[in-house]
Coordinates of C-alpha atoms in Angstrom, one line a residue:
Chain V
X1 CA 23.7 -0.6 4.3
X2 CA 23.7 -4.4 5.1
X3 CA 26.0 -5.9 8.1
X4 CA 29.9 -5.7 6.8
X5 CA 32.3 -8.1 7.9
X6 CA 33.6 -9.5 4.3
X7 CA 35.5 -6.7 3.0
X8 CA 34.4 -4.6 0.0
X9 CA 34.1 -6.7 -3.2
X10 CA 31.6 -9.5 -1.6
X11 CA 29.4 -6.4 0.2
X12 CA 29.2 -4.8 -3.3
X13 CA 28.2 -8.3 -5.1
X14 CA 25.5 -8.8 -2.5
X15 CA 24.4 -5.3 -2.8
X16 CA 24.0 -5.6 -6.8
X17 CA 21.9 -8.7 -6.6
X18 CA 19.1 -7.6 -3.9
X19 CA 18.4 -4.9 -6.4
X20 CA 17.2 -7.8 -8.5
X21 CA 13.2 -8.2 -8.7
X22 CA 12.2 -10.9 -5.4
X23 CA 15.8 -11.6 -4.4
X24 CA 15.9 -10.0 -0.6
X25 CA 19.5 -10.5 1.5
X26 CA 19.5 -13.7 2.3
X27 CA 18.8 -15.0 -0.9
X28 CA 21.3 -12.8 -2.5
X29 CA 23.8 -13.5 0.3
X30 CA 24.1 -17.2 -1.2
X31 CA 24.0 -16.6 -4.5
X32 CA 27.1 -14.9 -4.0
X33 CA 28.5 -17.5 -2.2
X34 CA 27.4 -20.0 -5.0
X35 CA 29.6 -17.6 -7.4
X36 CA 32.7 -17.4 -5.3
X37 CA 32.8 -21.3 -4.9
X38 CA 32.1 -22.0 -8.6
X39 CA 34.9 -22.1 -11.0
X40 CA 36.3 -19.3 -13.0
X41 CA 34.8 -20.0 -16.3
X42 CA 31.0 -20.2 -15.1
X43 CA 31.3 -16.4 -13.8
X44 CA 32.7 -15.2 -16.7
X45 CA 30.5 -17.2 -18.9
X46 CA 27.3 -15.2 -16.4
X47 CA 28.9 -12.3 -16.7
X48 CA 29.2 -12.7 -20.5
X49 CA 25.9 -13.4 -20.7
X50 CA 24.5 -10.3 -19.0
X51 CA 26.3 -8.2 -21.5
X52 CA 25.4 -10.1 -24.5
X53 CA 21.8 -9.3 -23.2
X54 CA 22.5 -5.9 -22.9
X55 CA 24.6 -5.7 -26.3
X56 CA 22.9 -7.6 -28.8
X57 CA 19.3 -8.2 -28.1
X58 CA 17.3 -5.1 -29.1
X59 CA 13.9 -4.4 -30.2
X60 CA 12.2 -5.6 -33.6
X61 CA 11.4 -2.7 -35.7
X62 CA 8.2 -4.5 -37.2
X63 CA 6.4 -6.2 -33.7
X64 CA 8.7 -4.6 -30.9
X65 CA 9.3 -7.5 -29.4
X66 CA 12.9 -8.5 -28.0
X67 CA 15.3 -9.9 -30.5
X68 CA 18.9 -10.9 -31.5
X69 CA 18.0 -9.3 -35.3
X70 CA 16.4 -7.3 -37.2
X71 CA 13.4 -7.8 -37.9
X72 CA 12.9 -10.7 -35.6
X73 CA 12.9 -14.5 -36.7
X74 CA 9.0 -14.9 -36.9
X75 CA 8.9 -11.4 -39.0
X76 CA 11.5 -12.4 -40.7
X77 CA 9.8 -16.1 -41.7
X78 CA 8.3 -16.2 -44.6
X79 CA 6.5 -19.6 -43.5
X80 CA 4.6 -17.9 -41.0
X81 CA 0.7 -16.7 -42.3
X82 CA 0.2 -12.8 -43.0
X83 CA -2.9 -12.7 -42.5
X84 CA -3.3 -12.4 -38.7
X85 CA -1.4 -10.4 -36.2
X86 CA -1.5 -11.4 -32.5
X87 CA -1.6 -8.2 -30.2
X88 CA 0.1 -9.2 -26.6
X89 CA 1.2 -6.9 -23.9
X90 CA 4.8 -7.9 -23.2
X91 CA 7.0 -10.6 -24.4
X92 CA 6.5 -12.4 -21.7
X93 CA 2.4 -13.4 -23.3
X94 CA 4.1 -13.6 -26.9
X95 CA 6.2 -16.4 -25.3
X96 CA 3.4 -18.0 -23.6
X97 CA 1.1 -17.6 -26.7
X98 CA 4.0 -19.1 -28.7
X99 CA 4.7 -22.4 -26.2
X100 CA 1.3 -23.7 -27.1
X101 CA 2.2 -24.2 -30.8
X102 CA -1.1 -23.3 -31.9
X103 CA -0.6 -20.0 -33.4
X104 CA 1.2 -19.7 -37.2
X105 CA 0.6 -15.7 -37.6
X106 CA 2.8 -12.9 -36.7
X107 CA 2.9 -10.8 -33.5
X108 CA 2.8 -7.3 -32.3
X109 CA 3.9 -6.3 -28.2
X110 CA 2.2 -3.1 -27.3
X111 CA 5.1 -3.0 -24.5
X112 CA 2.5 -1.9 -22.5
X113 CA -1.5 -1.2 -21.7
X114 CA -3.4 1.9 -21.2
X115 CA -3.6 3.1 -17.6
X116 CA -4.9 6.7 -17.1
X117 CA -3.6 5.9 -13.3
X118 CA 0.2 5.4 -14.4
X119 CA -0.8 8.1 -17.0
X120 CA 0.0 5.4 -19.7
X121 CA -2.0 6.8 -22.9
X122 CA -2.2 5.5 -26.1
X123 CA 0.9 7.4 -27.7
X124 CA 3.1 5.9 -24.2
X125 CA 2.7 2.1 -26.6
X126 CA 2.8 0.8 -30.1
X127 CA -1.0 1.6 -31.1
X128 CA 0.6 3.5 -33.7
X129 CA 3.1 1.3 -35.1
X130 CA 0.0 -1.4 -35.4
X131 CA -2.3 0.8 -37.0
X132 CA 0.8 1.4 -39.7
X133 CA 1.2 -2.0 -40.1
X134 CA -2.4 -2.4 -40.9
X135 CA -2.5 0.0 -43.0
X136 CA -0.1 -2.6 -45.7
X137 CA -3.9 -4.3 -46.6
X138 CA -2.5 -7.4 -46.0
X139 CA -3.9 -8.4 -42.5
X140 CA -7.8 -9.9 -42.4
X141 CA -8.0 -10.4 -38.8
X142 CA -6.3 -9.1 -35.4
X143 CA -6.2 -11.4 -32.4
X144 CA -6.4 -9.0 -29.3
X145 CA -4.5 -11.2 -26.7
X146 CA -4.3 -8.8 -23.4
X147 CA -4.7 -9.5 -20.3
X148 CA -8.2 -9.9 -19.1
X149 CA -7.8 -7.1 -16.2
X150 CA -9.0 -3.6 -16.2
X151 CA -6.4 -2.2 -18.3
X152 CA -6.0 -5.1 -20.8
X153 CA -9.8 -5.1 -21.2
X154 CA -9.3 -1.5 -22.0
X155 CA -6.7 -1.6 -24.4
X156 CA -8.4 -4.3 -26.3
X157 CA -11.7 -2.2 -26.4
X158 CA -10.0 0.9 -27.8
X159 CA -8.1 -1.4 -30.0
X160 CA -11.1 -2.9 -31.7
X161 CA -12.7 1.1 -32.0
X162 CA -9.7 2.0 -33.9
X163 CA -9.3 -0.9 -36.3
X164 CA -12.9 -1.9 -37.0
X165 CA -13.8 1.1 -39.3
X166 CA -10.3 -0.1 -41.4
X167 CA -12.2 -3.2 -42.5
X168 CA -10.6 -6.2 -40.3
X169 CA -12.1 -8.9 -38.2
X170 CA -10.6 -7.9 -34.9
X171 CA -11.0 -10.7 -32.5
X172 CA -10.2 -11.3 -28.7
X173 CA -9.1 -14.4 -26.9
X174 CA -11.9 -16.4 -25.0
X175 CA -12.6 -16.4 -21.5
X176 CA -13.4 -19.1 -19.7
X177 CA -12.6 -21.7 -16.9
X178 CA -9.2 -23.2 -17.2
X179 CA -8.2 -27.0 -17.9
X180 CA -8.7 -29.0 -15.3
X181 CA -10.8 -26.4 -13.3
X182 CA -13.7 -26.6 -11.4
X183 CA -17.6 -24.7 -12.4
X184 CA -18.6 -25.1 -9.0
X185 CA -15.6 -22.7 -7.8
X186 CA -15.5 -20.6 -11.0
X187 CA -16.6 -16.6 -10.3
X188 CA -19.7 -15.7 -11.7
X189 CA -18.0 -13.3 -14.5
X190 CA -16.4 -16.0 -15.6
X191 CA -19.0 -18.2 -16.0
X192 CA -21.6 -15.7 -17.1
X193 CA -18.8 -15.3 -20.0
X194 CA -17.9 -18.6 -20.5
X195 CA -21.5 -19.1 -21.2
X196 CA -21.4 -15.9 -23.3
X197 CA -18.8 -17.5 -25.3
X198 CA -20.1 -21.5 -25.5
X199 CA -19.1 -23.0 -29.1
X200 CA -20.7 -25.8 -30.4
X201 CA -19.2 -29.3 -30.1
Chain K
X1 CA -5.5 -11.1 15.0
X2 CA -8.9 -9.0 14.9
X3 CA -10.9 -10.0 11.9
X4 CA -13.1 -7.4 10.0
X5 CA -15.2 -7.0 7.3
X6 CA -16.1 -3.5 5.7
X7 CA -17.3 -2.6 2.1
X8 CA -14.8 -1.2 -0.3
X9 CA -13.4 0.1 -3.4
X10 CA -10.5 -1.1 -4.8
X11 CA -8.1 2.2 -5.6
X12 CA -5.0 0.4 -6.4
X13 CA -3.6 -2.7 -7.7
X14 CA 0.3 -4.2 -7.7
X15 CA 1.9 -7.2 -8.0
X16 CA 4.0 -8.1 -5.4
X17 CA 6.5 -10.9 -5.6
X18 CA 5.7 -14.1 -7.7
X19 CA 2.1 -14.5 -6.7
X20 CA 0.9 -12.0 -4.5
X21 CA -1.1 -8.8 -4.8
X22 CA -0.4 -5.7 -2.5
X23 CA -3.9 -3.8 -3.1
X24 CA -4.7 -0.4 -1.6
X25 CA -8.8 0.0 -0.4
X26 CA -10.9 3.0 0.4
X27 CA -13.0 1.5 2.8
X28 CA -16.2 2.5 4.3
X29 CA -15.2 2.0 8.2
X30 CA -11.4 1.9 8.2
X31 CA -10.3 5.0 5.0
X32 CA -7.7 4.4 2.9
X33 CA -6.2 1.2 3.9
X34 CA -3.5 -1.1 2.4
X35 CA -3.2 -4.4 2.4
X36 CA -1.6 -7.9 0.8
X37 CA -3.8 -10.7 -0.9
X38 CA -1.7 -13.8 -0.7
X39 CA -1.5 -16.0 -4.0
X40 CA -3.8 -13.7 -5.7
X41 CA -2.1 -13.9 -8.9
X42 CA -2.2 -17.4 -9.0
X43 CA -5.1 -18.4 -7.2
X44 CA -8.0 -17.8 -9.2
X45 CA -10.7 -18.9 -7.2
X46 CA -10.1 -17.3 -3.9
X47 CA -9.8 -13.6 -4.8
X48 CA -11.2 -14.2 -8.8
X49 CA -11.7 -11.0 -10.0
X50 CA -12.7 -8.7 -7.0
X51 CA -9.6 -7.2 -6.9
X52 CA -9.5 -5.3 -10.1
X53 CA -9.5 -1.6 -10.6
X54 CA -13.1 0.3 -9.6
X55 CA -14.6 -3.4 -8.2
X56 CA -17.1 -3.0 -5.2
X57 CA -16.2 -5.0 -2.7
X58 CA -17.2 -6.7 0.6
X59 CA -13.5 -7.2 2.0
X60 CA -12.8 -9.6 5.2
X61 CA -9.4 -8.7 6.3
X62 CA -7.3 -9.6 9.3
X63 CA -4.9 -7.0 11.0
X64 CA -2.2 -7.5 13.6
X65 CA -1.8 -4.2 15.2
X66 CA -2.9 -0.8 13.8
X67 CA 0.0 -0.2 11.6
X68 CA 1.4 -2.0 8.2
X69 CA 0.1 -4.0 6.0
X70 CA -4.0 -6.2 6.4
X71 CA -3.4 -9.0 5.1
X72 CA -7.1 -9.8 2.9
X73 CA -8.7 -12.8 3.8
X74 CA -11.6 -13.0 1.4
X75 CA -13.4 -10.7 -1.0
X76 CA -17.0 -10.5 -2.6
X77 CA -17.9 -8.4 -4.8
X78 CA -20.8 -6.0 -4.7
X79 CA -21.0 -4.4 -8.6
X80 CA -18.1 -4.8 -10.8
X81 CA -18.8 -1.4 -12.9
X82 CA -18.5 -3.2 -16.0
X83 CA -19.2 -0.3 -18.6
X84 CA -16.7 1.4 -17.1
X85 CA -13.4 -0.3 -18.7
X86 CA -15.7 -0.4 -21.7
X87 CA -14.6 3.1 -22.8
X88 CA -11.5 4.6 -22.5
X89 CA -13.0 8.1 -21.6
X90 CA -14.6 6.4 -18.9
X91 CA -12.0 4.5 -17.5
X92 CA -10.1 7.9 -17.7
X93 CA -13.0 9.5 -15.2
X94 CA -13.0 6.8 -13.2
X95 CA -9.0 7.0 -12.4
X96 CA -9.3 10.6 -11.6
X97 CA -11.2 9.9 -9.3
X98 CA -9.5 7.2 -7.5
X99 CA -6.4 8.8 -7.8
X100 CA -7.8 12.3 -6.2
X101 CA -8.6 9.6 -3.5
X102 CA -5.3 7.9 -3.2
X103 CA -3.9 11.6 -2.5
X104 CA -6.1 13.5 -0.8
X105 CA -7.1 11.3 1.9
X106 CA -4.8 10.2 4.2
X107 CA -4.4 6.6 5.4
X108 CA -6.6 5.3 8.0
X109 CA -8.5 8.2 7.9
X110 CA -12.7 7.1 7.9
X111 CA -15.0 9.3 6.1
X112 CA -18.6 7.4 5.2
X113 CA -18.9 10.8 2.7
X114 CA -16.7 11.1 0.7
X115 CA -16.7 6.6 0.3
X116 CA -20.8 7.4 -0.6
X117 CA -19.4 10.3 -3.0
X118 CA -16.7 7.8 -4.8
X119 CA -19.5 4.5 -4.7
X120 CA -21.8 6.8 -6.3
X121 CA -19.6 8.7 -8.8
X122 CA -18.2 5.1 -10.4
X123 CA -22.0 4.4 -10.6
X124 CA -22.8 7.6 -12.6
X125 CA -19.8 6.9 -14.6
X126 CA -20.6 3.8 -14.9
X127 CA -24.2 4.8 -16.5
X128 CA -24.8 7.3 -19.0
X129 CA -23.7 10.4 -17.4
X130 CA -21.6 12.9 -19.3
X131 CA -18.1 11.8 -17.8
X132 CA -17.2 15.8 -17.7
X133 CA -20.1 16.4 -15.3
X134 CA -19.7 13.6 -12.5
X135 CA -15.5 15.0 -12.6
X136 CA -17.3 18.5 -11.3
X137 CA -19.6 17.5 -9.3
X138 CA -16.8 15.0 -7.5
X139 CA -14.5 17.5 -7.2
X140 CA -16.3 20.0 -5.8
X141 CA -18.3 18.0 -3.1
X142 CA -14.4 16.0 -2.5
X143 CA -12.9 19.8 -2.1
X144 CA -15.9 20.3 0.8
X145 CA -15.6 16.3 2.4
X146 CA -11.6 16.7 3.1
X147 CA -11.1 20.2 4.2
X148 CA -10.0 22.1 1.3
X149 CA -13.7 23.9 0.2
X150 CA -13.1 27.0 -2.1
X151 CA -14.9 30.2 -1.2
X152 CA -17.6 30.9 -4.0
X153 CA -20.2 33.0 -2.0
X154 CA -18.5 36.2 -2.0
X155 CA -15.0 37.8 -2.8
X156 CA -12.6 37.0 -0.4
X157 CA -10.9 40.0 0.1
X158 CA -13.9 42.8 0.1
X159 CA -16.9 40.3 0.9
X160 CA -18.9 41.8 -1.8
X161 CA -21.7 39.3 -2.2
X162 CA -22.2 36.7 -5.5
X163 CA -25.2 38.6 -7.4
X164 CA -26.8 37.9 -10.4
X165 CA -24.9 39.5 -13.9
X166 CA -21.2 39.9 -12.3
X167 CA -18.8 38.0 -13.3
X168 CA -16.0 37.0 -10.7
X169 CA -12.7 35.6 -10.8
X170 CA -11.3 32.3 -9.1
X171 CA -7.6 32.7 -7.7
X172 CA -5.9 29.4 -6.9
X173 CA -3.5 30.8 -4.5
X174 CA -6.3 32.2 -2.5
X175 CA -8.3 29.2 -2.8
X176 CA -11.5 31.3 -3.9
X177 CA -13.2 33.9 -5.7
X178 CA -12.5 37.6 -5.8
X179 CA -15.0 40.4 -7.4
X180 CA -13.6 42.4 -10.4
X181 CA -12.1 45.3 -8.4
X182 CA -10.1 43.6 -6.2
X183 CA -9.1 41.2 -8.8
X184 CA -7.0 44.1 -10.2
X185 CA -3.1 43.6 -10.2
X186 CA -3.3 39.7 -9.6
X187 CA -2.1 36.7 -11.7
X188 CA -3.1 33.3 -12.8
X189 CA -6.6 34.9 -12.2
X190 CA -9.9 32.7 -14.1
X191 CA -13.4 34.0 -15.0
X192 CA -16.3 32.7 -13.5
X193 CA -19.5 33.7 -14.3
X194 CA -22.2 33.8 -11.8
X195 CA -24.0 31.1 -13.2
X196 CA -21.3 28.8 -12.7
X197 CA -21.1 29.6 -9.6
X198 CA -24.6 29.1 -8.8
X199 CA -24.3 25.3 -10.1
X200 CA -21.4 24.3 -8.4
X201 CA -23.2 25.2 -4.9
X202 CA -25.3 23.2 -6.1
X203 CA -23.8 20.7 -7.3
X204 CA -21.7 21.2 -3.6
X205 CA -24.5 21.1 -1.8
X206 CA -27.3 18.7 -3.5
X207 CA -28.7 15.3 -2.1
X208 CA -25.9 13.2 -3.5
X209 CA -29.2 10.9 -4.8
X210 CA -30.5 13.4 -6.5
X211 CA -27.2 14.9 -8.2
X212 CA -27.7 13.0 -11.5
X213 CA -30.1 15.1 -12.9
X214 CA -28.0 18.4 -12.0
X215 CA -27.1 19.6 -15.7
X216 CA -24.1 21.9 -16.3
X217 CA -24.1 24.4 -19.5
X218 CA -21.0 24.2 -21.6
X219 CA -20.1 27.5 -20.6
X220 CA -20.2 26.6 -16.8
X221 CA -18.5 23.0 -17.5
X222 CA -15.6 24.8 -19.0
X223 CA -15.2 27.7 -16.4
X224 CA -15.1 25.2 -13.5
X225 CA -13.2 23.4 -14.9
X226 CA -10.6 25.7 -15.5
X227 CA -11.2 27.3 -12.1
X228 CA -11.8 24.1 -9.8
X229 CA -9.1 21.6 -11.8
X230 CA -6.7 24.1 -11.5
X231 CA -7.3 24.8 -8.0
X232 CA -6.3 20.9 -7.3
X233 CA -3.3 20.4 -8.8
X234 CA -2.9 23.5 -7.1
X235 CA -3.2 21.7 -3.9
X236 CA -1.7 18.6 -4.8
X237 CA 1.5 20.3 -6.6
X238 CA 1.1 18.3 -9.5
X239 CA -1.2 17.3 -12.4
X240 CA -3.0 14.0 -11.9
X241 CA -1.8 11.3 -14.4
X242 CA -5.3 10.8 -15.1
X243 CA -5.7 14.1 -16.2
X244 CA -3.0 14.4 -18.5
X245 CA -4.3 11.1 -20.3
X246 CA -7.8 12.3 -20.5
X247 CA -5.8 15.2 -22.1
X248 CA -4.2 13.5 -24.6
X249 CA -7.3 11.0 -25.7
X250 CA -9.1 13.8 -26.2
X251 CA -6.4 15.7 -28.3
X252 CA -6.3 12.7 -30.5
X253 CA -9.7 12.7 -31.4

């Protein structure tokens, strides 16, 4: 229990926000300050805000990512191309992939990657759900877009072993050395896969 | 602040906070150690990608006293074991192995052994070893290295001696093998044949160099399995998340 010298409601307010990812006392001590000196309406509009959250936004019965509806707007788009499905972790990388503006296809979040470690096995994410959706005849290729770790570089192996024999051109991000990076100070696996993975100009 | 440097295998991984990395080691001087890489989710040159699961490392780290958190200076890596995130299976091997590690050593606690037994396993797995095989071998020679060996010479409650054509039976509880008449009126009792037995001396006692050409029958892979797996999770009080995904994987194929 923290130090207690503000009476009950405050101690509780500061409690419930250091349970927050990377907010530790003192950082929760003055955002609760903040929201006792702002005005009435801002609170209720944050508190609002959380519940909406927690009311409305659920998960999109065609690429399980977060949404308001169902299915999600870029399911529900008819603009958007069939033919290639995006396979990302978390929507967190969908919302990163979809910032750069470059992609027109349709996603799928795995919520997830294999880990044998955190016993995380294939039936824990949406492998199955993705090989369903492949299964319509309409997708020609599948963009693996994991994480290049241990786990993502996993995933997307077992991935590719598991839709391959269906017929599609299952493809995975490049590796490389980021914009405005420097070769001397790039690792050799990157470079020895950058190199892997030249393209002609 | 001391600075050191030691080899060592990555066993653990986590993010911590916006950018950093709390990462737990099994060293070759200092055990099981853990410690925090500053900025090493952002920072791609400094740590790059030694600090990923199974990586080899040569770790420089500094410490303040003995306890808490090193905090890693700088990492180079020694072999990345590639092949082994390649194939699930593998990768499955490879965790079990880690995480029999992560809880049966204790922190701190130096043993050059059993860090030769893990460098070497990951190497086998990360060849063309059956997967099955190295989990044997490693559990039986990790058993021995950390104080919890199982009896297999002779039954532990007459002494009758292991001899060829009797089969035996290994008991969990009593962390060995009993002959068939004592075995009489106990439970979660498995067979073990004699020549099962006979491997996994060896494969207990064997040049750890040499131990890749050490073949196990099906028969044998089976019965220690079901004798020494079960004896760990015996120990431990709880099956190994990596086992239960290797268990699923393979009841999908």
């Amino acid at each position: 229990m923290s130090f207690s010298c503000f009476g009950d409601s405050i101690d509780r307010l500061i409690d419930r926000l250091k349970k927050l990812p990377g907010i530790g006392e003192k950082t929760a001590t003055r955002l609760a300050f903040y929201m006792l000196n702002s005005s009435r309406k801002e609170a209720e509009e944050l508190a609002k805000s959380i519940i909406d959250v927690k009311e409305k936004v659920s998960c999109c019965s065609v690429c399980f990512n977060f949404s308001d509806s169902d299915p999600c707007k870029i399911c529900g788009n008819e603009r958007r191309d069939d033919k290639t499905i995006c396979v990302v972790e978390d929507p967190a990388d969908f919302l990163a992939i979809e910032k750069t503006g470059k992609y027109k296809g349709r996603y799928h979040v795995l919520q997830g990657v294999l880990s044998p470690l955190d016993g995380i096995s294939p039936q824990e994410i949406r492998v199955k759900e993705l090989i369903e959706r492949l299964r319509g005849g309409k997708v020609k290729e599948v963009i693996i877009a994991t994480n290049p770790s241990v786990e993502g570089e996993a995933t997307a192996i077992y991935l590719a072993k598991l839709i391959k024999p269906m017929g599609i051109e299952v493809t995975r991000i490049a590796y490389g050395i980021p914009v405005g990076g420097d070769i001397e100070y790039t690792d050799m696996d990157t470079l020895s896969r950058a190199m892997e993975g030249r393209r002609k100009l | 602040m001391p600075l050191y440097r030691t080899d060592a295998i990555v066993i653990r991984s986590m993010d911590f906070s916006e950018s950093d990395k709390i990462v737990t080691f099994f060293t070759r001087d200092f055990g099981k150690l853990r410690g925090i890489a500053k900025g090493a989710k952002k920072s791609k040159k400094r740590f790059s990608n030694t600090l990923e699961l199974f990586s080899y490392i040569s770790l420089l780290f500094f410490q303040k006293e003995n306890l808490g958190l090193a905090r890693v200076n700088n990492c180079s890596i020694i072999k990345a074991h590639m092949e082994i995130y390649k194939d699930i299976e593998k990768m499955a091997y490879g965790s079990y192995f880690i995480e029999l590690i992560n809880e049966l050593v204790g922190e701190r606690e130096k043993n050059n052994e059993v860090f030769n037994l893990l460098v070497d396993s990951l190497s086998m797995v990360n060849g063309d070893k059956l997967g099955e095989e190295i989990a044997r071998i490693f559990e039986i020679r990790l058993l021995s290295l950390v104080g919890y060996q199982p009896q297999l010479q002779g039954c532990l409650t007459c002494g009758h001696r292991l001899s060829n054509g009797e089969m035996f039976w290994f008991s969990s509880v009593k962390g060995g093998i009993v002959c068939n008449r004592c075995s009489h009126g106990q439970g979660n009792l498995s067979p073990i044949s004699p020549g099962t037995l006979k491997i996994l001396l060896l494969a207990r006692d064997m040049d750890l160099r040499k131990i890749h050409r050490l073949i196990f029958s099906k028969q044998a892979l089976m019965e220690s399995k079901d004798a020494i797996t079960n004896f760990i999770q015996y120990q431990m009080g709880k099956e190994p998340n990596s086992m239960k995904f290797l268990k699923k994987i393979h009841g999908l194929s």
